[in-house]
Structures are given as structure tokens and as C-alpha cells.
Short mmCIF file of C-alpha atoms in Angstrom, two decimals:
data_model
loop_
_atom_site.label_atom_id
_atom_site.label_comp_id
_atom_site.label_asym_id
_atom_site.label_seq_id
_atom_site.Cartn_x
_atom_site.Cartn_y
_atom_site.Cartn_z
CA MET A 1 132.14 21.38 -8.86
CA ASN A 2 134.24 22.56 -5.97
CA ILE A 3 133.23 24.06 -2.79
CA GLY A 4 134.91 27.53 -3.93
CA ASP A 5 132.03 26.61 -6.69
CA VAL A 6 129.21 25.84 -5.45
CA SER A 7 130.26 28.84 -3.09
CA LYS A 8 130.20 31.98 -4.91
CA LYS A 9 126.56 30.65 -6.81
CA SER A 10 125.39 29.52 -3.63
CA GLY A 11 126.59 32.42 -1.94
CA LEU A 12 127.25 30.82 0.37
CA PRO A 13 131.24 30.82 2.44
CA PRO A 14 133.52 26.95 2.35
CA ARG A 15 133.54 27.41 6.03
CA THR A 16 129.43 27.23 6.06
CA ILE A 17 128.97 24.71 3.34
CA ARG A 18 131.49 22.32 5.70
CA TYR A 19 129.44 23.13 8.47
CA TYR A 20 126.40 22.11 6.84
CA GLU A 21 128.17 19.34 5.54
CA LYS A 22 129.64 18.03 8.53
CA ILE A 23 126.23 18.16 10.89
CA GLY A 24 124.46 16.70 8.02
CA LEU A 25 122.27 18.53 6.51
CA LEU A 26 124.37 17.98 2.76
CA THR A 27 126.56 14.75 1.63
CA PRO A 28 128.81 16.07 -1.33
CA LEU A 29 130.72 13.04 -3.37
CA ARG A 30 134.68 13.16 -3.01
CA ASP A 31 137.21 12.31 -5.34
CA THR A 32 139.49 9.79 -5.20
CA ASN A 33 141.91 13.14 -3.86
CA GLY A 34 139.41 13.85 -1.06
CA TYR A 35 138.22 16.32 -2.13
CA ARG A 36 134.59 17.05 -2.12
CA SER A 37 132.83 16.84 -4.98
CA PHE A 38 129.26 18.84 -5.58
CA ARG A 39 126.66 17.89 -7.67
CA ASP A 40 124.17 20.18 -8.85
CA SER A 41 121.22 18.58 -6.30
CA ASP A 42 123.90 19.88 -3.78
CA MET A 43 123.78 23.55 -4.68
CA HIS A 44 120.26 22.69 -5.24
CA LYS A 45 119.75 22.67 -1.41
CA LEU A 46 123.08 24.68 -0.58
CA ALA A 47 120.47 27.69 -1.95
CA PHE A 48 117.13 26.47 -0.19
CA LEU A 49 119.28 26.41 3.29
CA GLY A 50 120.83 30.17 1.58
CA ARG A 51 117.54 31.23 2.24
CA ALA A 52 115.50 29.67 5.11
CA ARG A 53 118.62 30.74 7.04
CA ALA A 54 117.25 34.29 5.41
CA LEU A 55 114.83 33.74 6.65
CA GLY A 56 115.53 32.91 10.28
CA PHE A 57 114.47 28.73 10.12
CA THR A 58 116.44 27.24 12.13
CA ILE A 59 119.59 24.46 11.48
CA GLU A 60 116.33 21.90 12.45
CA ASP A 61 113.51 23.44 11.45
CA CYS A 62 116.40 23.36 7.84
CA ARG A 63 117.06 19.76 8.43
CA ASN A 64 113.25 18.80 8.81
CA LEU A 65 111.86 21.86 5.95
CA LEU A 66 115.37 19.95 2.90
CA ALA A 67 113.08 16.74 3.73
CA LEU A 68 109.97 17.95 2.67
CA TRP A 69 111.45 19.08 0.45
CA ASP A 70 112.91 15.57 -0.72
CA ASP A 71 109.24 14.05 0.10
CA GLN A 72 107.14 13.40 -3.04
CA ASN A 73 105.13 12.92 -1.05
CA ARG A 74 104.41 15.48 1.25
CA ALA A 75 101.65 17.31 2.58
CA SER A 76 101.46 21.00 2.45
CA ALA A 77 100.49 20.91 5.86
CA ASP A 78 103.76 19.68 7.49
CA VAL A 79 105.89 22.34 5.33
CA ARG A 80 102.96 25.19 6.86
CA ALA A 81 103.23 23.85 10.60
CA ILE A 82 107.02 24.63 10.63
CA ALA A 83 106.83 27.91 8.36
CA LYS A 84 103.67 29.54 11.26
CA GLU A 85 105.44 27.84 13.99
CA HIS A 86 108.72 30.49 12.90
CA LEU A 87 106.25 32.61 12.16
CA ALA A 88 104.55 33.05 15.28
CA GLN A 89 108.16 33.36 16.77
CA ILE A 90 108.63 35.92 14.53
CA GLU A 91 106.02 38.00 16.40
CA SER A 92 106.80 37.23 20.15
CA LYS A 93 110.04 38.61 19.60
CA ILE A 94 109.04 41.46 17.35
CA ALA A 95 106.68 42.59 20.36
CA ASP A 96 109.30 42.50 23.10
CA LEU A 97 111.50 44.39 20.89
CA GLN A 98 108.39 46.56 20.57
CA ASP A 99 108.05 47.23 24.62
CA ILE A 100 111.47 47.84 24.46
CA ARG A 101 111.91 50.29 22.15
CA ASP A 102 108.65 51.90 24.09
CA THR A 103 110.43 51.43 27.44
CA LEU A 104 113.81 53.08 26.09
CA SER A 105 111.90 55.61 24.07
CA HIS A 106 110.15 56.94 27.90
CA LEU A 107 113.24 56.88 28.76
CA VAL A 108 115.06 58.65 27.27
CA ARG A 109 112.45 61.21 27.45
CA GLU A 110 112.64 61.60 30.94
CA CYS A 111 115.88 62.04 31.73
CA ALA A 112 117.53 66.14 30.56
CA GLY A 113 120.66 65.12 29.45
CA ASP A 114 121.67 68.10 32.20
CA GLY A 115 124.66 67.46 33.71
CA ARG A 116 122.48 67.05 37.02
CA PRO A 117 123.70 63.50 37.95
CA ASP A 118 119.38 62.04 38.21
CA CYS A 119 119.22 60.02 35.47
CA PRO A 120 115.97 58.03 35.24
CA ILE A 121 117.65 55.54 32.91
CA LEU A 122 120.43 54.57 35.01
CA ASN A 123 117.67 54.35 37.87
CA LYS A 124 115.18 52.48 35.94
CA LEU A 125 118.12 49.95 35.10
CA GLU A 126 118.43 49.64 38.12
CA THR A 127 115.29 47.97 39.68
CA PHE A 128 114.69 47.23 35.60
CA PRO A 129 113.22 43.33 35.40
CA ILE A 130 115.34 40.84 34.38
CA LYS A 131 112.38 37.99 31.44
#
């Protein structure tokens, strides 16, 4: 398969596929004319990477998950540890976003939104601590 075919089947843009090749996540064969020639195994890796990235796994996590996927002697505990760490990061981000939402909701409620210059939103932004 050429890059266009594999792009359509995997749902990944050719640019992303080339990037994954550049960073060593897959190594397609090369035809005598130098064009990439993707095997079914490359297609499966790309689909796997697309799903993993859609779940928010980092490139390094994807690299580790691919290595475990290829290892028939893997321990599922190793896969679980990667997923568990990623889940903890997601939960932390959600908590941070909920805090931001609560703060902003409070400020919007406190702002009269009238013609006066006094604005609690601007006052808070002036003193809001940056993490």
C-alpha cells in the first residue's frame, strides 16, 4: 500500500504517518523507486497509534505500548501501569479544569455587567496566582 491508501484506511493524515516514521514508530519498506510501501502490519500499527493518540497517550506512551503490543511475552501489568498513569494525569487535568470553571463561574456571577468600571473579573485577573 502507498501512503495515500494507508492514510485513508487508518484515518491518519500522510503528514502524521511520515512523522511516525521519522521518530521510529514504524518503518515501512521502500520500493525500488524510493516510495514507501506499507504492509498490513504497518497499517495495524497506524490504526493502533491513532486510537492510542485519540485517548490522549503521549508519543512516548505510544512507543512503550507498541513495544508491549509486539511482545508476546508481555505482562499485562506493564500495560495497565501505563494506562493507570495516563488516567491519573487525565483526572488531575479534570480537577484543574473544574477549579478553573468554579472560579470563573463565581467571577461571572459577581460581575454586574453594567456600565460601571468596577469589575471583579479584571480585579481577580490582576491578582490571580499563576500555577
